[in-house]
Coordinates of C-alpha atoms in Angstrom, one line a residue:
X8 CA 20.9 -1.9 33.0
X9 CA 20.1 0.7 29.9
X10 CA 21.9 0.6 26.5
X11 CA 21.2 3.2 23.9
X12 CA 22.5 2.6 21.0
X13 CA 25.6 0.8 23.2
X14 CA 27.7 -1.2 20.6
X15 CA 28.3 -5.2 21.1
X16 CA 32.0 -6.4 21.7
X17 CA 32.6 -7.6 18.2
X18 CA 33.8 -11.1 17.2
X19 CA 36.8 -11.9 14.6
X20 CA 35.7 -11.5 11.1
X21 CA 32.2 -9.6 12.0
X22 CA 34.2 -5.8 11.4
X23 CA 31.4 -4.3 9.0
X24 CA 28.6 -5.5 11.1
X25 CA 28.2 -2.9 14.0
X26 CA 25.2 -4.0 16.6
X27 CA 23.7 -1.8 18.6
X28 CA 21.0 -2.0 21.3
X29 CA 17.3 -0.5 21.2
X30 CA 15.2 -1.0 24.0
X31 CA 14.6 -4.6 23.8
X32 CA 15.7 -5.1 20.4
X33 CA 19.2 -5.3 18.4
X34 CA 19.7 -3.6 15.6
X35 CA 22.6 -4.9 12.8
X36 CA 23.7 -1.9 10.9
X37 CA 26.8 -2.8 8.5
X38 CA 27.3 -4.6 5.1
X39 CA 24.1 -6.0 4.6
X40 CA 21.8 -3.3 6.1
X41 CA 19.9 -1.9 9.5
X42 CA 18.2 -5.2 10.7
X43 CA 16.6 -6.1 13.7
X44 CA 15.8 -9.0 15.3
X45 CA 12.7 -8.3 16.9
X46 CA 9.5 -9.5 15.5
X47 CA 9.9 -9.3 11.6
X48 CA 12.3 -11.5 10.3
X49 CA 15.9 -10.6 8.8
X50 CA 18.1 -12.0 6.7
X51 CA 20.2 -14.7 6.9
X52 CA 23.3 -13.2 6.6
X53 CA 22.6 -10.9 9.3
X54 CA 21.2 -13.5 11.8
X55 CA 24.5 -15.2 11.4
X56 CA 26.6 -12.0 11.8
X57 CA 24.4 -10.8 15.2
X58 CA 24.7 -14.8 16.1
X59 CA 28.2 -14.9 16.2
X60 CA 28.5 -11.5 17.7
X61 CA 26.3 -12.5 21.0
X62 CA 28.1 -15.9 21.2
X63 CA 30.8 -14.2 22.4
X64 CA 29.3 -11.4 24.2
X65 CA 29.6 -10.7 27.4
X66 CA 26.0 -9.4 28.2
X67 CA 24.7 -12.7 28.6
X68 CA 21.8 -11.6 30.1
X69 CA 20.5 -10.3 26.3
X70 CA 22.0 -13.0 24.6
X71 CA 19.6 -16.0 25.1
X72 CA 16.4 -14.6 23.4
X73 CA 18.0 -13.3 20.8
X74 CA 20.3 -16.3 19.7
X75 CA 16.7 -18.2 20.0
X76 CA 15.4 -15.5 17.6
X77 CA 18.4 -16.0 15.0
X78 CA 18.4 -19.7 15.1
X79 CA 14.8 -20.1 14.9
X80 CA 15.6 -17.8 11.5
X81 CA 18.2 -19.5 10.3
X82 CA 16.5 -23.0 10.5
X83 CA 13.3 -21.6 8.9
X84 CA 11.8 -22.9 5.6
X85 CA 10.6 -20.3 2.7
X86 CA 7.4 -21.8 3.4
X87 CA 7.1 -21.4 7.0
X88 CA 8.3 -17.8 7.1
X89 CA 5.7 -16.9 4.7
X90 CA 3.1 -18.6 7.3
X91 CA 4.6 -16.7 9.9
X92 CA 4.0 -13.5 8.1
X93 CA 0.8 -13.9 7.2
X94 CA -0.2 -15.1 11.0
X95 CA 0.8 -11.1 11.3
X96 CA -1.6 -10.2 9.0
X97 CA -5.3 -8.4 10.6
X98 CA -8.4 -10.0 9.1
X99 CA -10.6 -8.2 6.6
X100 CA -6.9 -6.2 5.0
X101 CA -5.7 -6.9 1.8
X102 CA -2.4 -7.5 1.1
X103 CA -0.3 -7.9 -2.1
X104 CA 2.0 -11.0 -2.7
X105 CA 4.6 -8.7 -3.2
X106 CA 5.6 -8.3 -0.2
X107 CA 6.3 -11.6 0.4
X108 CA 8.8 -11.4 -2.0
X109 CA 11.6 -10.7 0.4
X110 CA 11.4 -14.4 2.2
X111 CA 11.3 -16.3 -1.3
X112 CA 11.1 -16.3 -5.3
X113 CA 7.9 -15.5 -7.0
X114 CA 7.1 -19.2 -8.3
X115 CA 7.5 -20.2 -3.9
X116 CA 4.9 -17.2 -3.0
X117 CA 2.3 -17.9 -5.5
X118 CA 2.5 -21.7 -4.7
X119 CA 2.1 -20.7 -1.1
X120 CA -0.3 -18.2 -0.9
X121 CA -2.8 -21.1 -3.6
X122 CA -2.3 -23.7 -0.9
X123 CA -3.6 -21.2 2.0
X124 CA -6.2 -20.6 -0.1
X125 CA -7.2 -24.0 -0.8
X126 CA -6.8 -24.6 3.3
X127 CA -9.3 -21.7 3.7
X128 CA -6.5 -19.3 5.3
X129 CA -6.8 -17.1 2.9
X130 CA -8.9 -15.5 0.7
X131 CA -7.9 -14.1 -3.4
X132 CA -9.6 -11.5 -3.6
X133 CA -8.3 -9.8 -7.4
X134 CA -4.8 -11.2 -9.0
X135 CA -1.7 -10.9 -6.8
X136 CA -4.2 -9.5 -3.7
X137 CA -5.4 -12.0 -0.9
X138 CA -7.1 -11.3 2.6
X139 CA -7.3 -13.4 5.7
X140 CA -11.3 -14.0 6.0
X141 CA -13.0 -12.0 8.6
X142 CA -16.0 -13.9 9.7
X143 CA -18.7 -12.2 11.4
X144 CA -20.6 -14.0 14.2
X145 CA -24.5 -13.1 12.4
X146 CA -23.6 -11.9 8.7
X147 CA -20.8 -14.7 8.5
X148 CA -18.1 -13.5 6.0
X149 CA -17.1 -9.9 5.6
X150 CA -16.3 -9.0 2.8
X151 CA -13.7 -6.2 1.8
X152 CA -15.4 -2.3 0.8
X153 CA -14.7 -1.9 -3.1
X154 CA -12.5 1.2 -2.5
X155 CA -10.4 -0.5 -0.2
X156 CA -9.9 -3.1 -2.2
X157 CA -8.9 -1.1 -5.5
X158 CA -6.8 1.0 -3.0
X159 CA -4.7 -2.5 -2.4
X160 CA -4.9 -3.1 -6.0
X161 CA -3.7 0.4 -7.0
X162 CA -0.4 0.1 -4.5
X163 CA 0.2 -3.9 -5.8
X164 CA 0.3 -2.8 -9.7
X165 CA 2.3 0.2 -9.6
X166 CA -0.7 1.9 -11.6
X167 CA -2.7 5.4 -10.4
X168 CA -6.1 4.4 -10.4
X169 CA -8.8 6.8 -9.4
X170 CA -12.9 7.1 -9.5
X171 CA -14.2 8.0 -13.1
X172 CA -15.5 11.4 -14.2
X173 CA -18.7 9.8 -13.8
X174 CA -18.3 9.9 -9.9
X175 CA -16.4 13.1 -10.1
X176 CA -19.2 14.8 -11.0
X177 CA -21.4 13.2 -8.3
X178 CA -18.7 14.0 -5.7
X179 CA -18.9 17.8 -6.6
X180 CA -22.7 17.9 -6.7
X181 CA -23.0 18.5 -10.3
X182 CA -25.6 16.0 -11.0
X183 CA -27.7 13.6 -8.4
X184 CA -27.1 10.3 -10.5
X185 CA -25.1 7.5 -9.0
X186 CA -22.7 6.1 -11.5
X187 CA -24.4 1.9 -12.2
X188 CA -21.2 0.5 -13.0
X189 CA -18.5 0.8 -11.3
X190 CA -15.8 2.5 -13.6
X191 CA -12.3 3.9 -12.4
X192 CA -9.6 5.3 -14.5
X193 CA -6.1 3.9 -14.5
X194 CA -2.8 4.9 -16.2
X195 CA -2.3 1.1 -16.3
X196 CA -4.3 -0.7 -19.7
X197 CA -7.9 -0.9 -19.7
X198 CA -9.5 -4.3 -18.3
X199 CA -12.0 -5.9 -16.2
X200 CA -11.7 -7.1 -12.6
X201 CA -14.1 -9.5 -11.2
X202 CA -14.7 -8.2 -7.3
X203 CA -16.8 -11.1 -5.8
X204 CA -20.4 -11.2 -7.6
X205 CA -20.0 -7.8 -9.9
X206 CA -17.3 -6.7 -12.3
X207 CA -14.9 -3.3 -11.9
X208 CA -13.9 -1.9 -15.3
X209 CA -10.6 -0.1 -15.5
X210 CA -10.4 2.3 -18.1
X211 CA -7.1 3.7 -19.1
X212 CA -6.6 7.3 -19.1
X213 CA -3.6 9.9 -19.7
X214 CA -1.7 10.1 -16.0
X215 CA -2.0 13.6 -16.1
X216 CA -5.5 13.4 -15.6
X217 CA -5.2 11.5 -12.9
X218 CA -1.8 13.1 -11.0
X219 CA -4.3 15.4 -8.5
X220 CA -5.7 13.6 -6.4
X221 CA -8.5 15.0 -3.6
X222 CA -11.2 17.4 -4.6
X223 CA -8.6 19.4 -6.9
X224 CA -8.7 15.3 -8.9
X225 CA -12.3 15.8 -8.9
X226 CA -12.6 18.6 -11.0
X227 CA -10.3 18.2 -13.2
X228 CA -12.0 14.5 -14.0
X229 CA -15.2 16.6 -13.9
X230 CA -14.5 19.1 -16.5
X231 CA -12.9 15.8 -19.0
X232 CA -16.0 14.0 -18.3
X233 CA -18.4 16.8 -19.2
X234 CA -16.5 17.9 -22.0
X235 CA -15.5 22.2 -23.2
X236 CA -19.2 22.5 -23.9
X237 CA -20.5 20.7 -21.0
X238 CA -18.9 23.0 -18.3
X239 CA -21.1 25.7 -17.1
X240 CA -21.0 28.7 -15.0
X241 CA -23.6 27.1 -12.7
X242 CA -21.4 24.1 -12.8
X243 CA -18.3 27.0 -11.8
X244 CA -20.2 28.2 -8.9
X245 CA -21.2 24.8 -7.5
X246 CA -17.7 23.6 -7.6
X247 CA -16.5 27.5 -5.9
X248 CA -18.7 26.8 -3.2
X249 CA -17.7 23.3 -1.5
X250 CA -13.5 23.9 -2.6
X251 CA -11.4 24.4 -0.2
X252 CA -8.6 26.9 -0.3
X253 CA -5.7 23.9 -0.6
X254 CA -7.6 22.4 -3.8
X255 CA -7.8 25.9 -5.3
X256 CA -3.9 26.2 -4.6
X257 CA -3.6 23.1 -6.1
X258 CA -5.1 24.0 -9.4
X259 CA -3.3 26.9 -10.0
X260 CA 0.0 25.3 -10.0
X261 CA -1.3 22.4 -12.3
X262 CA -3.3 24.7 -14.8
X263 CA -0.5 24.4 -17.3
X264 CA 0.0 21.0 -17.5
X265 CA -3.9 20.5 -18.5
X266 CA -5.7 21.8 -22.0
X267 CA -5.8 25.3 -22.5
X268 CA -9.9 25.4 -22.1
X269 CA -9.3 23.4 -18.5
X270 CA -7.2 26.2 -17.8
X271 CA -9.5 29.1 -18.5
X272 CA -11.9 27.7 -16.6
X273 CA -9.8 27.2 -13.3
X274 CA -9.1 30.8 -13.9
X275 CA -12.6 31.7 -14.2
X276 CA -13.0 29.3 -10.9
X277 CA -10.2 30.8 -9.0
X278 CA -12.0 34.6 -9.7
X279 CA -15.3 33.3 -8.6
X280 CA -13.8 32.3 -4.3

């Protein structure tokens, strides 16, 4: 037998908790939120509300695996949720201690997250981002791609962090040398992360250079990086060439929140397609 979206007989006292089933999960929509016990965990309030809802249920057929799932919740520690949700985890993706946040306090995750560390489970890779090892069976440990990893970093620290003008310019085609360092520019404050063997330096940099992202981002950390002067028309035609109509678009509308002599030039580059 089918339910979509059937509501559970409710028990005395569970009025502002309204069940409902979804293929072969439940789903407690109410006071405390849409939860569902399938395979991520919920909270405790709402295990208790859908446990004492399928207690007195009459499809008894859908009850058992579900009042295992709530009391196998409800009896958890912090510590072993955490463990559970990093089992989840694929090898070889980063993954910020924030979200961990939801099963306990900060002081709990961090404490956690250093003991898998120290048990080899997991690897920190840059403050507040850890990865479960992915060992290959030749080249032994994998180790995460840079712009992955500042990807990670970027989402964990609430900061826009994007490649330098440096690279900009080597994205476009504007010059054949391959930025040394590697240099990215963040509205966060400037620093240095240590990434394995090499250092990453973040530099900080007014967000609205770094709003656009894409090839429109490109040139416009281009044109910063080479300066008024530094902007020629073979530079224009270059950059006319390998645009695409969307980053062109996207120019236009963001002209006016850039310098006026990043503006003439987009105008000169829009006139040149």
């Amino acid at each position: 037998m089918r339910w979509d979206r059937k509501p559970f007989p409710l028990a005395k006292g569970t009025s502002k908790l309204k069940p409902y089933r979804i293929g072969r999960s439940i789903r407690v929509a109410g006071e405390f939120g849409a939860e569902e016990m399938g395979p991520d965990f919920v909270t405790p309030q709402a295990a208790c509300g859908t446990l004492a809802i399928l207690i007195e249920s009459s499809y008894n057929s859908l009850a058992l695996s579900h009042l295992e799932i709530c009391y196998k919740i409800l009896n958890m520690t912090q510590a072993e949720k955490i463990e559970e949700w990093v089992k989840k985890q694929r090898r070889g993706t980063p993954f910020s201690s924030r979200s961990l946040l939801k099963f306990a306090s900060r002081g709990m995750v961090d404490q956690t997250l250093s003991t898998f560390s120290k048990e080899g489970k997991l690897k920190r890779l840059l403050p507040g981002l850890y990865v479960k090892p992915m060992m290959h069976p030749i080249l032994g440990e994998m180790t995460v791609p840079e712009k992955e990893l500042i990807e990670a970093y970027c989402r964990h620290s609430d900061e826009i962090i994007r490649p330098s003008g440096a690279e900009a310019v080597n994205r476009l085609g504007l010059s054949t040398q391959v930025p040394v360092c590697s240099t990215y520019l963040t509205s966060g404050r400037s620093r240095k992360l240590k990434v394995g063997s090499h250092s990453v330096s973040l530099r900080q940099t007014h967000p609205k250079f770094l709003r656009l992202g894409g090839q429109a981002g490109d040139v416009v950390r281009a044109f910063r990086y080479l300066g008024r002067d530094g902007v020629t028309k073979e530079h224009l035609l270059q950059i006319s060439r390998i645009l695409d109509d969307g980053a062109k678009r996207a120019l236009l509308e963001y002209q006016p929140c850039l310098p006026a002599w990043m503006g003439s030039k987009i105008k000169i580059l829009a006139e040149l397609s």
